Tab-separated table of C-alpha atoms and ligand atoms in Angstrom:
chain	number	residue	atom	x	y	z
A	1	MET	CA	106.884	105.311	105.460
A	2	THR	CA	108.162	101.800	106.116
A	3	GLU	CA	107.769	101.090	109.827
A	4	GLN	CA	107.997	98.226	112.242
A	5	SER	CA	105.361	97.203	114.769
A	6	LEU	CA	104.904	94.447	117.297
A	7	LEU	CA	102.124	91.884	117.302
A	8	LEU	CA	101.726	89.600	120.299
A	9	ILE	CA	99.645	86.486	119.803
A	10	LYS	CA	98.370	86.133	123.364
A	11	PRO	CA	98.045	82.894	125.402
A	12	ASP	CA	94.356	82.322	124.553
A	13	ALA	CA	95.008	82.321	120.795
A	14	VAL	CA	98.181	80.211	121.134
A	15	LYS	CA	96.290	77.607	123.221
A	16	LYS	CA	93.632	77.394	120.507
A	17	ASN	CA	96.243	76.878	117.753
A	18	HIS	CA	95.476	80.108	115.905
A	19	VAL	CA	99.154	81.091	115.438
A	20	GLY	CA	99.522	79.848	111.869
A	21	HIS	CA	96.239	81.375	110.751
A	22	ILE	CA	97.135	84.774	112.257
A	23	ILE	CA	100.593	84.753	110.604
A	24	THR	CA	98.954	83.912	107.262
A	25	ILE	CA	96.594	86.895	107.630
A	26	MET	CA	99.585	89.167	108.353
A	27	GLU	CA	101.360	87.961	105.221
A	28	GLN	CA	98.233	88.359	103.109
A	29	ARG	CA	97.816	91.933	104.374
A	30	GLY	CA	101.281	92.960	103.235
A	31	PHE	CA	103.261	92.636	106.462
A	32	THR	CA	106.753	91.169	106.255
A	33	LEU	CA	107.823	88.992	109.150
A	34	LYS	CA	111.220	90.273	110.360
A	35	ASN	CA	111.535	88.316	113.595
A	36	ILE	CA	109.534	85.851	115.673
A	37	LYS	CA	109.858	84.715	119.272
A	38	VAL	CA	108.019	82.188	121.396
A	39	LEU	CA	108.045	83.279	125.025
A	40	GLN	CA	106.470	82.855	128.413
A	41	PHE	CA	105.704	86.135	130.208
A	42	ASP	CA	106.581	86.226	133.877
A	43	ARG	CA	104.947	88.733	136.193
A	44	LYS	CA	107.899	91.150	136.073
A	45	ARG	CA	108.032	91.367	132.294
A	46	ALA	CA	104.230	91.520	131.934
A	47	ALA	CA	104.142	94.399	134.465
A	48	GLU	CA	106.877	96.211	132.522
A	49	PHE	CA	105.127	95.643	129.202
A	50	TYR	CA	101.770	96.931	130.511
A	51	MET	CA	103.130	99.570	132.921
A	52	MET	CA	100.770	102.246	131.525
A	53	HIS	CA	97.817	100.258	132.913
A	54	ALA	CA	99.201	99.878	136.478
A	55	GLY	CA	96.487	100.569	139.045
A	56	LYS	CA	93.540	100.116	136.645
A	57	ASP	CA	90.808	97.733	137.747
A	58	PHE	CA	91.638	95.178	135.030
A	59	TYR	CA	95.433	95.303	135.600
A	60	GLU	CA	95.875	92.199	137.828
A	61	ARG	CA	93.563	90.170	135.612
A	62	LEU	CA	95.555	91.282	132.573
A	63	LEU	CA	98.882	90.230	134.162
A	64	ASP	CA	97.435	86.852	135.249
A	65	PHE	CA	96.196	86.270	131.713
A	66	MET	CA	99.476	87.257	130.036
A	67	CYS	CA	101.378	84.863	132.349
A	68	SER	CA	98.894	82.006	131.841
A	69	GLY	CA	100.639	80.422	128.845
A	70	THR	CA	102.814	80.829	125.793
A	71	THR	CA	102.895	84.071	123.791
A	72	VAL	CA	104.192	84.379	120.221
A	73	ALA	CA	105.724	87.752	119.319
A	74	LEU	CA	105.983	88.893	115.695
A	75	LEU	CA	108.129	91.787	114.535
A	76	LEU	CA	106.282	93.039	111.453
A	77	GLU	CA	107.240	95.546	108.782
A	78	ARG	CA	105.333	97.403	106.068
A	79	ILE	CA	104.362	100.943	105.059
A	80	ASP	CA	102.360	102.541	107.915
A	81	ALA	CA	102.761	99.341	109.923
A	82	VAL	CA	101.588	100.755	113.265
A	83	ALA	CA	98.277	102.216	112.064
A	84	LYS	CA	97.566	99.367	109.622
A	85	LEU	CA	98.180	96.724	112.280
A	86	ARG	CA	95.982	98.488	114.876
A	87	LYS	CA	93.163	98.642	112.318
A	88	LEU	CA	93.576	94.977	111.411
A	89	VAL	CA	93.617	93.933	115.097
A	90	GLY	CA	90.393	95.764	115.993
A	91	ASP	CA	89.114	97.408	119.143
A	92	ALA	CA	89.581	96.096	122.710
A	93	ASP	CA	85.861	96.725	123.246
A	94	PRO	CA	83.924	93.776	121.712
A	95	ASN	CA	81.048	96.139	120.816
A	96	LYS	CA	83.329	98.307	118.677
A	97	ARG	CA	85.130	95.567	116.705
A	98	ALA	CA	84.742	95.577	112.944
A	99	PRO	CA	83.832	92.076	111.678
A	100	ASP	CA	86.929	91.470	109.558
A	101	THR	CA	89.412	92.154	112.378
A	102	ILE	CA	91.677	89.640	114.132
A	103	ARG	CA	89.875	90.194	117.433
A	104	ALA	CA	86.433	89.734	115.877
A	105	MET	CA	87.678	86.432	114.436
A	106	PHE	CA	89.656	85.076	117.408
A	107	ALA	CA	88.899	86.944	120.665
A	108	ASP	CA	86.658	85.517	123.366
A	109	GLY	CA	86.331	88.526	125.633
A	110	VAL	CA	87.703	91.877	126.707
A	111	THR	CA	90.865	90.632	128.447
A	112	GLU	CA	91.225	87.378	126.482
A	113	ASN	CA	91.400	89.184	123.168
A	114	ALA	CA	93.863	87.074	121.128
A	115	VAL	CA	96.394	89.744	120.141
A	116	HIS	CA	98.205	92.940	121.076
A	117	ALA	CA	99.419	95.546	118.592
A	118	SER	CA	101.581	98.577	119.421
A	119	ASP	CA	99.484	101.769	119.581
A	120	SER	CA	102.126	104.275	118.359
A	121	THR	CA	105.583	104.326	116.799
A	122	LEU	CA	106.995	105.213	120.223
A	123	SER	CA	105.225	102.238	121.853
A	124	ALA	CA	106.411	100.007	119.006
A	125	LYS	CA	110.059	100.956	119.646
A	126	ARG	CA	109.719	100.384	123.398
A	127	GLU	CA	107.864	97.086	123.034
A	128	ILE	CA	110.131	95.682	120.297
A	129	ALA	CA	113.158	96.439	122.476
A	130	LEU	CA	111.499	94.848	125.498
A	131	ILE	CA	110.616	91.627	123.675
A	132	PHE	CA	113.447	91.167	121.191
A	133	LYS	CA	116.431	92.870	122.788
A	134	GLY	CA	115.916	91.619	126.344
A	135	ALA	CA	118.011	88.852	127.848
A	136	HIS	CA	114.992	86.514	128.063
B	201	LIG	P1	94.624	97.472	123.296
B	201	LIG	O1	95.164	96.088	123.549
B	201	LIG	O2	93.525	97.479	122.267
B	201	LIG	O3	95.696	98.500	123.034
B	201	LIG	P2	94.426	98.619	125.943
B	201	LIG	O4	95.843	99.091	125.795
B	201	LIG	O5	93.395	99.618	126.376
B	201	LIG	O6	93.886	97.921	124.631
B	201	LIG	O7	94.392	97.443	127.029
B	201	LIG	C1	95.409	96.507	127.093
B	201	LIG	C2	94.789	95.142	127.332
B	201	LIG	O8	94.158	95.128	128.604
B	201	LIG	C3	93.677	94.783	126.343
B	201	LIG	O9	94.161	94.259	125.149
B	201	LIG	C4	92.896	93.763	127.157
B	201	LIG	O10	93.567	92.495	127.142
B	201	LIG	C5	92.959	94.349	128.558
B	201	LIG	N1	91.836	95.260	128.852
B	201	LIG	C6	91.670	96.514	128.402
B	201	LIG	N2	90.549	97.092	128.865
B	201	LIG	C7	89.982	96.178	129.671
B	201	LIG	C8	88.800	96.147	130.469
B	201	LIG	N3	87.985	97.194	130.541
B	201	LIG	N4	88.526	95.016	131.150
B	201	LIG	C9	89.341	93.951	131.084
B	201	LIG	N5	90.494	93.907	130.360
B	201	LIG	C10	90.807	94.988	129.660
């Protein structure tokens, strides 16, 4: 089924000028770019975006990182977009990343991991609304 998902190109990857390369990979893998937004997370919006991780030991570090620079958000569409994008992005754990994934190519660490992809269709709807329908 044709679905939409959200990809965030996180501040580490934006700082290293990987935006164009990552968009090219998305296009080559059959994703259609439906919307794009360049934004700066503030603490409030980062906390809302990552509310499911509140209280975890890496939470503050994650918020600091997300607020540390520019993020580029891509609204992407294709058949099975959510699952296909998660697979293409790769695991958060560096030891579990397949070599041809975005994170294997561009991530430096566990927190600084280049990209975010929605983990379910429900998350995708929530996150797309938060990024693209907000007043920011
Ligand atoms: P994913 O981004 O693969 O969906 P999670 O939802 O589990 O992963 O985590 C959200 C983000 O929090 C990760 O992308 C990463 O930036 C950070 N993170 C996750 N787990 C850890 C950890 N154990 N230590 C530090 N940062 C983490």
